PDB file of C-alpha atoms in Angstrom:
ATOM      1  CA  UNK A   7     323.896 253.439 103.971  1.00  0.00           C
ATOM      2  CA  UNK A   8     320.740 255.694 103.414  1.00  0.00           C
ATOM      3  CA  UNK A   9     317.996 255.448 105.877  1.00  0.00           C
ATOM      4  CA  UNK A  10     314.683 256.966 105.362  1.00  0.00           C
ATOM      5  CA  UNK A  11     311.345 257.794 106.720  1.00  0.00           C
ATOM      6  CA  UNK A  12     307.966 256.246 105.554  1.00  0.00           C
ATOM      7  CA  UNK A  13     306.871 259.436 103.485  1.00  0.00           C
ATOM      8  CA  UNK A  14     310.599 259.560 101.844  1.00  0.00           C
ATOM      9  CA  UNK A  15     310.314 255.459 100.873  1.00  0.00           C
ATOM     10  CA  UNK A  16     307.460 256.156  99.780  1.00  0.00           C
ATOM     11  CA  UNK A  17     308.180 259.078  97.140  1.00  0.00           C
ATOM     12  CA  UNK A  18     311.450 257.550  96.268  1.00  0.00           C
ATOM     13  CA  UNK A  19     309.334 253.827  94.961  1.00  0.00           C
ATOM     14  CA  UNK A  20     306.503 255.477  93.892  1.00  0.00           C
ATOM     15  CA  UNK A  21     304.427 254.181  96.088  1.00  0.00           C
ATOM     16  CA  UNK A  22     301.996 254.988  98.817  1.00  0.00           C
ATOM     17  CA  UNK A  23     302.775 255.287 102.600  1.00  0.00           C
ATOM     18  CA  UNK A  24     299.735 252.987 102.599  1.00  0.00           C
ATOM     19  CA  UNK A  25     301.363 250.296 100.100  1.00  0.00           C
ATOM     20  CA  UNK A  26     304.133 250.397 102.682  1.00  0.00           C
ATOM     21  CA  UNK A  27     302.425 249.834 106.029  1.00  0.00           C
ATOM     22  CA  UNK A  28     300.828 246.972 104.356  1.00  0.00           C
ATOM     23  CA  UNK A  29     304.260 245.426 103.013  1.00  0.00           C
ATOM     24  CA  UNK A  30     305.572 245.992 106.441  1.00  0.00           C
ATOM     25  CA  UNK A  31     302.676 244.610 108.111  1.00  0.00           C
ATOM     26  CA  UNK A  32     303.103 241.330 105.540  1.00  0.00           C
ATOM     27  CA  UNK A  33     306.503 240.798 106.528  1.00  0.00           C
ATOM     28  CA  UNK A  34     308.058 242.196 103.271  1.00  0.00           C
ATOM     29  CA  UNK A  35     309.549 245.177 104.424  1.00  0.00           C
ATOM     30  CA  UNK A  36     311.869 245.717 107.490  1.00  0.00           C
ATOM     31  CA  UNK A  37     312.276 249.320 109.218  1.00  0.00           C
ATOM     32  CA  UNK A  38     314.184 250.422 112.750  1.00  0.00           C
ATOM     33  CA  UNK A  39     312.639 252.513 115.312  1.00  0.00           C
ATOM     34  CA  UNK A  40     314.059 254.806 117.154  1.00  0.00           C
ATOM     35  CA  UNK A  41     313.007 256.984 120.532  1.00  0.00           C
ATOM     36  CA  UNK A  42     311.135 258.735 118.389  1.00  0.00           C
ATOM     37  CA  UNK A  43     307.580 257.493 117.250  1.00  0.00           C
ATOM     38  CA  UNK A  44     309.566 257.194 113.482  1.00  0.00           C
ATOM     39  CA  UNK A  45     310.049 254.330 111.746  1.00  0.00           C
ATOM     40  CA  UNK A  46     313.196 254.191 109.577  1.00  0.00           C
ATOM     41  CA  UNK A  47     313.889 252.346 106.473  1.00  0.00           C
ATOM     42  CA  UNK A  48     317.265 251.062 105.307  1.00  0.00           C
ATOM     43  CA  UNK A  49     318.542 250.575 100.879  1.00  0.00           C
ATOM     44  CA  UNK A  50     317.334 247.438 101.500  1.00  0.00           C
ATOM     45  CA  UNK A  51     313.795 248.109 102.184  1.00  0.00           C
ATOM     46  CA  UNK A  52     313.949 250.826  98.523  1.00  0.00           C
ATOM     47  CA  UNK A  53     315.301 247.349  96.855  1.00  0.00           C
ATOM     48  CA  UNK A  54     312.880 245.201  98.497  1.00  0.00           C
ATOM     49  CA  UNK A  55     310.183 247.529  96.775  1.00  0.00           C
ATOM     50  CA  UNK A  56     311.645 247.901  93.650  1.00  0.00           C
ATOM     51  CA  UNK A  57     311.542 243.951  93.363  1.00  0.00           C
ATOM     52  CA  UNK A  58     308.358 243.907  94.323  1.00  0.00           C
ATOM     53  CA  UNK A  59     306.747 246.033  91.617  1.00  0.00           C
ATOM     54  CA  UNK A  60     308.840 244.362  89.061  1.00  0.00           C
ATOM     55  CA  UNK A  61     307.070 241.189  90.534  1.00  0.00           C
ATOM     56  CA  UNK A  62     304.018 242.619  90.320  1.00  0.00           C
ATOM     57  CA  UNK A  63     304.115 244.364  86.597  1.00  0.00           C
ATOM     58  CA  UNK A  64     304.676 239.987  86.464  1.00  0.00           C
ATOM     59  CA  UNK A  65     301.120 240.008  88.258  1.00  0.00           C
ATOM     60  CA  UNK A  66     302.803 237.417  90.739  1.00  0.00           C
ATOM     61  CA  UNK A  67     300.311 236.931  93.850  1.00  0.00           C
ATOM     62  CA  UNK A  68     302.055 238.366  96.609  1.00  0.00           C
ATOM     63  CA  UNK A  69     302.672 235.058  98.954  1.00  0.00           C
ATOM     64  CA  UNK A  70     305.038 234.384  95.914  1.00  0.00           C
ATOM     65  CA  UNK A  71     306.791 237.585  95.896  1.00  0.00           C
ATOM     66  CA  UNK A  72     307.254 237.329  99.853  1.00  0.00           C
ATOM     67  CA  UNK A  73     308.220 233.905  99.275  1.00  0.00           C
ATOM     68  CA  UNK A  74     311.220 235.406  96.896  1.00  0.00           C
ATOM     69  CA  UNK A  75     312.141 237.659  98.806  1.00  0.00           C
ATOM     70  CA  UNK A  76     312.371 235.531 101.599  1.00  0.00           C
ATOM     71  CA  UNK A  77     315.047 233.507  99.266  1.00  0.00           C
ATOM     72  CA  UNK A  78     316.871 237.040  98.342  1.00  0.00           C
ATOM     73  CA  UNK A  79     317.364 238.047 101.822  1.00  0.00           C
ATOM     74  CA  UNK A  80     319.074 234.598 102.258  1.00  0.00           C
ATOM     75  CA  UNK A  81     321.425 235.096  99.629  1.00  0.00           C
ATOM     76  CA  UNK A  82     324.883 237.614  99.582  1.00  0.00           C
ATOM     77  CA  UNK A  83     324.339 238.346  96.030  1.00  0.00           C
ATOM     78  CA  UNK A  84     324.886 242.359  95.706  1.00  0.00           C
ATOM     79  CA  UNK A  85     321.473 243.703  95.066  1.00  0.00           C
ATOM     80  CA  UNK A  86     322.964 246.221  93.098  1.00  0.00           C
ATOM     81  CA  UNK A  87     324.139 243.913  90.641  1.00  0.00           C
ATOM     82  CA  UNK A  88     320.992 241.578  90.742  1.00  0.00           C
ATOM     83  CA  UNK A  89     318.841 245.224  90.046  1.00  0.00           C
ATOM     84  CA  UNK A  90     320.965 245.742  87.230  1.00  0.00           C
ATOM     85  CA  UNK A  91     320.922 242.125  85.488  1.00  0.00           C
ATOM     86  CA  UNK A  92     316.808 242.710  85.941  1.00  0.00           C
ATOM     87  CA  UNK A  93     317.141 245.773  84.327  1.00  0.00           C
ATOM     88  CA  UNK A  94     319.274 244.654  81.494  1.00  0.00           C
ATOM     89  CA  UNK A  95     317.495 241.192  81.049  1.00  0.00           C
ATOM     90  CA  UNK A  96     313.664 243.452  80.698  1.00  0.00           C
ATOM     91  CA  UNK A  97     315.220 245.573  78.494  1.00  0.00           C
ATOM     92  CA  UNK A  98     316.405 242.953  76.531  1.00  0.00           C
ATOM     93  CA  UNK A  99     312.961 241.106  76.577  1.00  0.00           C
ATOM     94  CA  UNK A 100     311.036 243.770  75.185  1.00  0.00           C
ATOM     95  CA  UNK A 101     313.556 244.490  72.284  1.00  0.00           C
ATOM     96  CA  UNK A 102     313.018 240.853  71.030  1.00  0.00           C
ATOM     97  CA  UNK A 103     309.347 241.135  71.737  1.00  0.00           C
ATOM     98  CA  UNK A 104     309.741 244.012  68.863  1.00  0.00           C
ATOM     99  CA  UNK A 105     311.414 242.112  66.581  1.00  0.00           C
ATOM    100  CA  UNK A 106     309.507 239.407  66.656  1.00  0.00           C
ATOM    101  CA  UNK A 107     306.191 241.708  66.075  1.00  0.00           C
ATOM    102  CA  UNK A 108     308.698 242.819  63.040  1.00  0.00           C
ATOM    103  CA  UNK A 109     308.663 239.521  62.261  1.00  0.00           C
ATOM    104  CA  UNK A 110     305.340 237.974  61.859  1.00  0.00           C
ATOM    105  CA  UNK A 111     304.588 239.663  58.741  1.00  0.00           C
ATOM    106  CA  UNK A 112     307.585 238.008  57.223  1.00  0.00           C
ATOM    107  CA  UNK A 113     306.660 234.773  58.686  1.00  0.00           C
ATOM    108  CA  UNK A 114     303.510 234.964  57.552  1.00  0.00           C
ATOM    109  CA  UNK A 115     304.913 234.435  54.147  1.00  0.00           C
ATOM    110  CA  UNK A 116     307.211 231.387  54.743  1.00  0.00           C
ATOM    111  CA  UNK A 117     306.421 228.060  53.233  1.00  0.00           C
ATOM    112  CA  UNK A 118     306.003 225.245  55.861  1.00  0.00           C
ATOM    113  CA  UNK A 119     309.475 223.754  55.810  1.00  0.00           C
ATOM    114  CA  UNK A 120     311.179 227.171  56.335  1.00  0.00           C
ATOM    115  CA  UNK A 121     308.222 228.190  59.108  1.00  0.00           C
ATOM    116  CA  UNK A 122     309.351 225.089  60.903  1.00  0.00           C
ATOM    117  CA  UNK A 123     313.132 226.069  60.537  1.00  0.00           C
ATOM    118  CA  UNK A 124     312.686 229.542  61.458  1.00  0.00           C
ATOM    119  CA  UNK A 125     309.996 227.948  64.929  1.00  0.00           C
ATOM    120  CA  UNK A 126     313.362 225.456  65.786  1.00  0.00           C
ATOM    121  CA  UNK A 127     315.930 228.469  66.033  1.00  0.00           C
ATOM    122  CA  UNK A 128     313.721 230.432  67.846  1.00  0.00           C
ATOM    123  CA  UNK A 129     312.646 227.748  70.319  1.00  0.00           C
ATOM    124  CA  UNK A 130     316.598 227.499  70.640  1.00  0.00           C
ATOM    125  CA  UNK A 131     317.432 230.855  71.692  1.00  0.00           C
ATOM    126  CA  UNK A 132     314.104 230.856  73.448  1.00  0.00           C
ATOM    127  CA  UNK A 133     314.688 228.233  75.917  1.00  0.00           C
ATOM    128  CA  UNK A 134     318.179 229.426  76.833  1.00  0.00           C
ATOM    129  CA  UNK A 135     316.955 232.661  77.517  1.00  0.00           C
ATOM    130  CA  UNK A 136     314.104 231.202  80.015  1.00  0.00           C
ATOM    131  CA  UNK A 137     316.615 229.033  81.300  1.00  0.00           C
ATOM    132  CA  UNK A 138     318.879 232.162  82.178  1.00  0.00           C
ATOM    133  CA  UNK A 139     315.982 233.811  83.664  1.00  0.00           C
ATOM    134  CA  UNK A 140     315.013 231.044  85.734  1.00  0.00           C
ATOM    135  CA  UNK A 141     318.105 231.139  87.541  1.00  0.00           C
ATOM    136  CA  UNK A 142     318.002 234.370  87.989  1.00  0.00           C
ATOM    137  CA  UNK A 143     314.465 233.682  89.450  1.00  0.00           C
TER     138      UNK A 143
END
């Protein structure tokens, strides 16, 4: 397991020493001191801030990401894997988003019967998809 100081946390999320005393101070963060005057953070606390910009690029208020996190912490899912699903599901999100801007011109064309068969299959797939990301929520 990796363990790091503030400054090398800090450069590995791309964030600010500052952005991490605040998360610490807020609960959202977790680090170990030593007899030195160091404070050391563990993979866990790199995850932890990798979650929470993804949360925030969501512009989730922060009592709800520390709320989630709360949840995460409780579970023995492999954060790993759950990083990797995120990943993949974003990814995945932003290639229909394409096609769908693709799309509209072509839509834009349909009569109303096949606009209205075209909205139903894309509801369909729609809703499973948010119902796959909820649980992953």
């Amino acid at each position: 397991m990796n363990i790091y100081r503030i400054g090398q946390l800090a450069e590995l999320a791309n964030v600010s020493r500052r952005t991490i005393d605040y998360y610490t101070q807020l609960g959202m963060l977790n680090y170990e001191k030593t007899g030195s005057r160091y404070r050391y953070y563990t993979e866990d606390a790199l995850n932890r801030l990798h979650m929470i910009n993804r949360y925030k690029e969501q512009n989730m208020p922060l009592t709800e990401i520390k709320e989630r996190l709360l949840v995460w912490s409780e579970t023995t899912v492999d954060s790993e894997q759950v990083l990797l699903m995120v990943d993949k599901i974003s990814t995945d999100l932003n290639e229909l988003e394409n096609e769908l801007l693709e799309l509209k011109p072509l839509m834009d064309q349909l009569d109303e019967q096949q606009l209205t068969y075209a909205a139903k299959q894309l509801s369909v797939r729609g809703s499973s998809l948010l119902s796959i990301i909820a649980m992953l929520s």
